Amino acid sequence: MLIPKSDYLNVLMERGLLYQCTNLEALDQKLTNNKITAYIGFDCTSNSLHIGSLLQIIMLRWLRKTGNEPIVLIGGGTSKIGDPSFKLDARKLLSEKEVYNNKSNIKNILDKCLSLGEVSHDVLMVDNIEWLNKLEYIKFLRDYGAHISVNQMLGFESVKLRLDREYSLSFLEFSYSILQAYDFLELHRRYDCVLQMGGSDQWANIVHGVRLIRRVDNNKVYGLTSPLISSSSGVKMGKTTKGAVWLNEDRLSVYNFWQYWRNTKDIDVIRFLKLFTEIPLDEVSRLAVLGGTEINEAKKILANEVTQLCHGKAAASAAAEISQRTFDFGGISEGLPKVDIDRRKVEAGLSAVNAIVYVGLASSKSAARRLIRDGGVRVNNSTILNESVVIAGKEINDAGFVKISIGKKRHALLRVI
């Protein structure tokens, strides 16, 4: 295993951010001798990124912190197709308006996450619609078609997955990898960009770009990927029983985002501190020796650091304060997730079982009954043990809320209106 000399690769390897590289030794030498420009692309197929994109954001931040030049490529053009990598079905085609709206939201998120203080304006953000919309089909085929090997593309794991299972793969989707390779070529020519990075599911697309630049311009460039992260239980990062963990506050409240990280399993917290924060490794090592309930301190640091990165210091502090009031002091806080309900329904008698399902703390009535039987349900901090308990007007506090809790970590408020 190569022991890197460059600061950037050393950071990636020490923190577990490096998975694959087309030529690690040559890239390390280039990083050691020169400042380089590298990019990561973000498509606009949704109106928010989720935490699956956080590793790439962290990689761009470390790139800048080690003296190199990052480029954020917004996929305003490629989002009109959608990356088929490791998808069994074709993506829904988005309208121009949908792509535009998604692009605006994602730009705002990236701008916030990549703010590096005084050097924030040194992170260049470009949109591939600038050159993809201007492509002339026949000219594109003549200039680049001879350099693109269909044989190699058919060997990509993401393509073989579709073909081996006899799922349809349209020419539209097949073209995505070609356009991503062309993006790398454009960025190389415009900005002397020599490195494309992404998640490991992008490996084939990245290699395709490296080969195209070598064949067309006879220049050496590099590709590098981060690992796809799963929790110790095997769940892919960013996925929960309720769906993706979004970076946009409109899709997921700051409190719930903070709480996601606070609820990290003990076995994962140190690894996540290395991956998703910029806390020095000696401090991470200090936290690694904490045991018992002290590990909760490391979880709070993780939650604060990641929430501050994505939502700002004030929002992270507010989420931590809400959690402290709720968990440490048993109070009812209006900062908790809230679900509105008609006062008449509560005052007429709302079963605790229905209330648990209504606020989203259980997926079914049978699941809610099991939680009650196990003694894991509290209404306004009072444990209920009878499935027939009814919530009525007397449970509504002066602010108009009823707090429902499952265990120590899951809480929601019924807002009676």
XYZ file of C-alpha atoms in Angstrom:
417
model
C 0.000 0.000 0.000
C 1.346 3.383 -1.034
C 2.176 5.784 1.783
C 1.286 9.105 0.141
C 3.581 12.100 0.230
C 0.907 14.609 -0.742
C -1.217 16.219 1.942
C -4.471 15.599 0.113
C -4.108 11.862 -0.465
C -2.738 11.478 3.042
C -5.927 13.041 4.453
C -8.145 10.853 2.265
C -6.374 7.650 3.258
C -6.133 8.422 6.975
C -9.809 9.290 7.213
C -11.106 6.409 5.065
C -12.233 8.590 2.145
C -10.237 6.848 -0.596
C -11.570 3.750 -2.369
C -10.160 3.579 -5.910
C -7.739 5.547 -8.069
C -6.701 5.095 -11.681
C -3.003 5.664 -10.890
C -2.457 6.439 -7.231
C 1.338 6.751 -7.352
C 1.340 9.146 -10.318
C -1.458 11.249 -8.818
C 0.404 11.439 -5.502
C 3.519 12.665 -7.288
C 1.528 15.295 -9.185
C -0.158 16.491 -5.976
C 3.202 16.632 -4.214
C 4.854 18.743 -6.904
C 1.967 20.942 -8.003
C -1.337 22.481 -7.086
C -4.030 20.662 -9.086
C -7.619 21.310 -10.146
C -10.200 18.577 -9.553
C -13.961 18.310 -9.878
C -17.012 16.426 -8.671
C -20.352 16.524 -10.471
C -23.783 16.819 -8.871
C -26.862 16.135 -10.968
C -30.194 17.879 -10.360
C -32.559 14.910 -10.430
C -34.076 15.957 -7.092
C -34.656 19.301 -5.394
C -32.210 18.380 -2.632
C -29.038 16.404 -2.107
C -29.052 13.764 0.621
C -26.259 12.675 2.909
C -25.020 10.218 0.306
C -23.438 13.327 -1.270
C -21.733 14.431 1.948
C -18.545 12.444 1.359
C -18.066 14.188 -1.989
C -18.646 17.579 -0.348
C -16.096 16.712 2.349
C -13.596 15.648 -0.333
C -13.933 19.013 -2.070
C -13.455 20.839 1.228
C -10.270 18.892 1.988
C -9.049 19.513 -1.563
C -9.240 23.264 -0.968
C -7.840 23.053 2.562
C -4.734 21.286 1.211
C -4.054 24.093 -1.274
C -5.718 22.731 -4.426
C -8.509 24.075 -6.636
C -11.958 22.430 -6.521
C -14.609 22.705 -9.221
C -18.263 21.916 -8.539
C -19.951 20.767 -11.724
C -23.724 21.193 -11.693
C -25.372 18.767 -14.089
C -27.953 21.059 -15.635
C -27.453 19.229 -18.922
C -26.948 15.617 -17.825
C -29.924 15.894 -15.442
C -32.140 15.946 -18.518
C -31.118 12.304 -19.015
C -30.333 11.007 -15.527
C -27.476 8.679 -14.585
C -28.581 5.027 -15.050
C -25.650 3.666 -13.010
C -26.788 0.633 -10.981
C -30.473 1.518 -11.538
C -32.739 -1.299 -12.698
C -35.293 1.077 -14.190
C -34.952 4.215 -16.266
C -35.149 7.495 -14.385
C -38.186 9.674 -14.890
C -37.376 12.364 -17.437
C -37.596 15.818 -15.907
C -38.981 18.930 -17.539
C -36.820 22.001 -18.137
C -38.624 23.742 -15.280
C -38.040 20.849 -12.862
C -34.331 20.748 -13.691
C -34.070 24.520 -13.257
C -35.813 24.499 -9.862
C -33.781 21.531 -8.640
C -30.592 23.213 -9.820
C -31.332 26.376 -7.850
C -31.899 24.422 -4.622
C -28.797 22.287 -5.052
C -26.621 25.301 -5.814
C -27.778 26.898 -2.553
C -27.001 23.737 -0.586
C -23.545 23.357 -2.120
C -22.734 27.021 -1.630
C -23.552 26.685 2.068
C -21.725 23.385 2.558
C -18.604 24.479 0.689
C -18.236 27.805 2.454
C -14.679 27.808 3.750
C -14.596 31.220 5.339
C -12.287 33.607 3.515
C -11.633 31.175 0.672
C -15.265 30.289 -0.072
C -15.221 32.221 -3.355
C -12.311 30.112 -4.602
C -14.649 27.145 -5.134
C -15.597 27.420 -8.801
C -19.132 26.312 -9.718
C -19.985 25.634 -13.366
C -22.943 24.060 -15.188
C -22.475 21.514 -17.973
C -25.544 22.842 -19.768
C -23.162 25.584 -20.961
C -21.491 23.197 -23.422
C -23.897 20.247 -23.696
C -26.710 22.420 -25.059
C -24.386 23.607 -27.832
C -23.286 20.181 -29.059
C -23.881 19.430 -32.737
C -24.666 15.743 -33.045
C -22.860 14.916 -36.292
C -19.794 16.968 -35.343
C -19.740 15.334 -31.893
C -19.806 11.861 -33.468
C -17.016 12.737 -35.924
C -14.793 14.318 -33.265
C -15.292 11.817 -30.461
C -17.239 8.772 -31.659
C -14.139 6.933 -32.892
C -12.540 7.287 -29.444
C -15.457 5.751 -27.525
C -15.389 1.948 -27.206
C -18.801 0.320 -26.969
C -17.026 -2.927 -26.023
C -15.583 -1.274 -22.930
C -18.889 0.367 -22.048
C -20.661 -3.004 -22.217
C -18.118 -4.255 -19.688
C -19.066 -1.623 -17.101
C -20.658 -3.248 -14.065
C -23.519 -0.749 -14.082
C -24.378 -1.693 -17.691
C -23.910 -5.431 -17.166
C -26.311 -5.289 -14.220
C -29.107 -4.208 -16.555
C -28.197 -6.509 -19.435
C -27.598 -9.628 -17.324
C -31.069 -9.260 -15.792
C -32.546 -8.541 -19.223
C -33.795 -5.107 -18.191
C -34.114 -2.486 -20.905
C -31.270 0.022 -21.307
C -32.196 2.801 -23.691
C -29.782 4.607 -25.981
C -30.676 7.765 -24.037
C -29.369 6.235 -20.796
C -26.410 4.609 -22.556
C -25.370 8.093 -23.723
C -25.059 9.414 -20.144
C -21.580 7.992 -19.616
C -20.405 9.516 -22.899
C -21.627 12.961 -21.861
C -19.984 12.657 -18.436
C -16.714 11.740 -20.140
C -17.114 14.792 -22.368
C -17.668 16.944 -19.257
C -14.236 15.901 -17.993
C -12.717 16.737 -21.383
C -14.299 20.213 -21.366
C -13.154 20.941 -17.812
C -9.654 19.700 -18.658
C -9.452 22.043 -21.647
C -11.049 25.044 -19.953
C -9.510 24.861 -16.476
C -6.650 22.340 -16.736
C -8.683 19.999 -14.526
C -6.738 16.749 -14.091
C -8.817 14.801 -11.571
C -12.432 13.701 -11.445
C -13.771 12.360 -8.148
C -17.038 10.752 -7.093
C -18.620 7.864 -5.255
C -17.540 4.338 -6.132
C -20.736 3.849 -8.158
C -19.271 6.432 -10.584
C -16.072 4.482 -11.225
C -16.970 3.333 -14.749
C -18.088 6.815 -15.827
C -14.920 8.363 -14.398
C -12.625 5.838 -16.112
C -14.450 6.539 -19.361
C -13.505 10.234 -19.098
C -9.869 9.429 -18.279
C -9.624 7.263 -21.401
C -11.331 9.832 -23.644
C -8.895 12.597 -22.664
C -5.933 10.305 -23.221
C -7.165 9.329 -26.697
C -8.336 12.760 -27.854
C -5.782 15.133 -26.303
C -3.029 12.629 -25.417
C -2.969 13.953 -21.842
C -2.771 12.058 -18.585
C -5.571 12.700 -16.098
C -6.838 10.752 -13.108
C -9.953 9.356 -11.489
C -10.579 8.758 -7.806
C -13.572 7.485 -5.855
C -14.758 7.406 -2.266
C -16.386 4.307 -0.766
C -20.125 3.894 -0.502
C -20.738 4.061 3.242
C -22.975 1.721 5.189
C -23.681 1.577 8.888
C -22.516 -1.423 10.903
C -25.985 -2.951 10.394
C -25.477 -2.853 6.617
C -27.891 0.021 5.932
C -26.679 2.369 3.200
C -25.860 5.830 4.563
C -28.624 8.315 3.975
C -31.393 5.731 4.078
C -33.859 5.276 6.932
C -37.204 3.558 7.314
C -38.782 6.892 6.350
C -36.593 7.520 3.300
C -33.546 9.611 2.475
C -31.813 11.957 4.933
C -32.004 15.192 2.971
C -29.680 18.188 3.228
C -32.423 20.660 2.365
C -34.305 21.962 5.404
C -37.529 21.962 3.365
C -37.245 18.174 3.031
C -35.943 17.393 6.517
C -35.971 19.654 9.576
C -32.633 20.663 11.079
C -33.687 19.003 14.337
C -34.369 15.658 12.623
C -31.092 15.965 10.701
C -29.202 16.587 13.954
C -31.030 13.729 15.615
C -30.117 11.312 12.804
C -26.431 11.780 13.628
C -27.031 11.796 17.393
C -28.633 8.355 17.039
C -25.540 6.854 15.396
C -24.725 3.390 16.766
C -21.800 3.242 19.195
C -19.781 1.073 16.817
C -20.082 3.620 13.978
C -19.493 6.953 15.699
C -15.666 7.110 15.493
C -15.643 6.040 11.837
C -18.247 8.694 11.029
C -16.264 11.372 12.871
C -13.329 10.623 10.560
C -15.446 10.537 7.422
C -17.979 13.311 7.873
C -16.203 15.920 10.019
C -12.949 17.836 9.931
C -12.123 17.226 13.587
C -8.362 16.540 13.932
C -7.555 12.843 14.141
C -5.852 13.173 17.522
C -9.143 14.501 18.936
C -11.007 11.627 17.259
C -8.556 9.229 18.930
C -9.329 10.813 22.298
C -13.052 10.313 21.729
C -12.438 6.710 20.615
C -11.484 5.620 24.119
C -14.748 6.809 25.645
C -16.935 4.009 26.878
C -20.368 3.452 28.326
C -22.626 6.487 28.376
C -19.617 8.763 27.673
C -19.800 7.728 24.009
C -22.909 9.928 23.827
C -20.601 12.943 24.046
C -18.899 11.816 20.834
C -22.307 11.391 19.180
C -23.309 14.937 20.112
C -20.039 16.258 18.672
C -20.718 14.315 15.459
C -24.268 15.701 15.241
C -23.117 19.262 15.925
C -20.259 19.166 13.422
C -22.230 17.704 10.521
C -25.276 19.897 11.164
C -23.052 22.984 11.327
C -21.478 22.005 7.995
C -24.860 21.666 6.260
C -27.053 24.204 8.082
C -24.745 26.617 9.890
C -23.578 27.088 13.461
C -26.738 28.795 14.740
C -29.029 26.055 13.428
C -26.811 23.328 14.882
C -26.772 25.023 18.281
C -30.561 25.408 18.220
C -31.057 21.715 17.393
C -28.676 20.691 20.189
C -30.525 22.932 22.645
C -33.889 21.444 21.673
C -32.461 17.962 22.187
C -31.050 18.865 25.588
C -34.355 20.301 26.775
C -36.245 17.315 25.464
C -33.987 14.465 26.505
C -32.022 15.773 29.456
C -34.822 17.663 31.173
C -37.913 15.917 29.827
C -39.497 19.150 28.622
C -41.843 19.724 25.744
C -40.155 21.790 23.071
C -41.814 23.416 20.116
C -38.674 22.648 18.101
C -39.602 18.978 17.855
C -41.235 17.565 14.703
C -44.906 18.619 14.722
C -48.025 17.140 13.160
C -51.200 19.226 13.084
C -54.522 17.746 14.200
C -58.026 19.148 14.567
C -58.808 19.948 18.208
C -62.234 18.360 17.887
C -60.677 14.983 17.114
C -58.556 15.113 20.265
C -61.273 16.388 22.561
C -63.637 13.698 21.251
C -61.076 11.096 22.309
C -58.079 10.027 20.202
C -56.707 6.564 20.928
C -53.018 6.463 21.818
C -52.595 3.771 19.151
C -53.975 6.053 16.442
C -51.932 8.998 17.729
C -48.657 7.051 17.509
C -49.354 6.137 13.880
C -50.630 9.640 13.076
C -47.378 11.347 14.125
C -45.296 8.768 12.238
C -43.703 6.989 15.205
C -45.101 3.613 14.108
C -45.969 2.300 10.665
C -49.150 0.483 11.709
C -51.629 0.099 14.551
C -50.305 -3.370 15.363
C -46.778 -1.936 15.655
C -48.087 0.833 17.931
C -49.823 -1.730 20.161
C -46.588 -3.710 20.504
C -44.732 -0.557 21.521
C -47.338 0.138 24.208
C -47.252 -3.442 25.505
C -43.442 -3.245 25.718
C -43.661 -0.113 27.876
C -41.918 2.056 25.309
C -44.576 4.760 24.843
C -44.974 7.971 26.814
C -47.532 10.740 26.494
C -46.231 13.990 27.985
C -43.455 11.966 29.694
C -45.928 9.577 31.401
C -45.590 5.931 30.372
C -48.758 4.245 29.122
C -49.197 0.473 29.389
C -52.781 0.004 28.249
C -53.612 -0.200 24.537
C -57.024 1.321 25.189
C -55.653 4.619 26.568
C -57.338 7.638 25.003
C -55.794 11.089 24.579
C -58.366 13.803 25.259
C -58.400 17.529 26.001
C -56.643 17.279 29.359
C -53.378 16.155 27.695
C -53.085 19.358 25.640
C -50.625 21.759 27.262
C -50.989 25.541 27.400
C -49.085 25.942 24.127
C -51.476 23.545 22.362
C -49.235 20.479 22.152
C -49.286 16.826 23.139
C -45.871 15.185 23.225
C -45.573 11.517 22.226
C -42.333 9.635 22.821
C -41.064 6.205 21.801
C -38.144 5.080 23.931
C -35.532 7.697 24.744
C -34.755 9.011 21.287
C -37.914 9.315 19.203
C -40.327 12.156 19.905
C -43.033 14.082 18.087
C -45.628 16.682 18.908
C -49.309 16.739 18.121
C -50.099 20.376 17.474
C -53.775 20.819 18.281
C -55.370 23.479 16.069
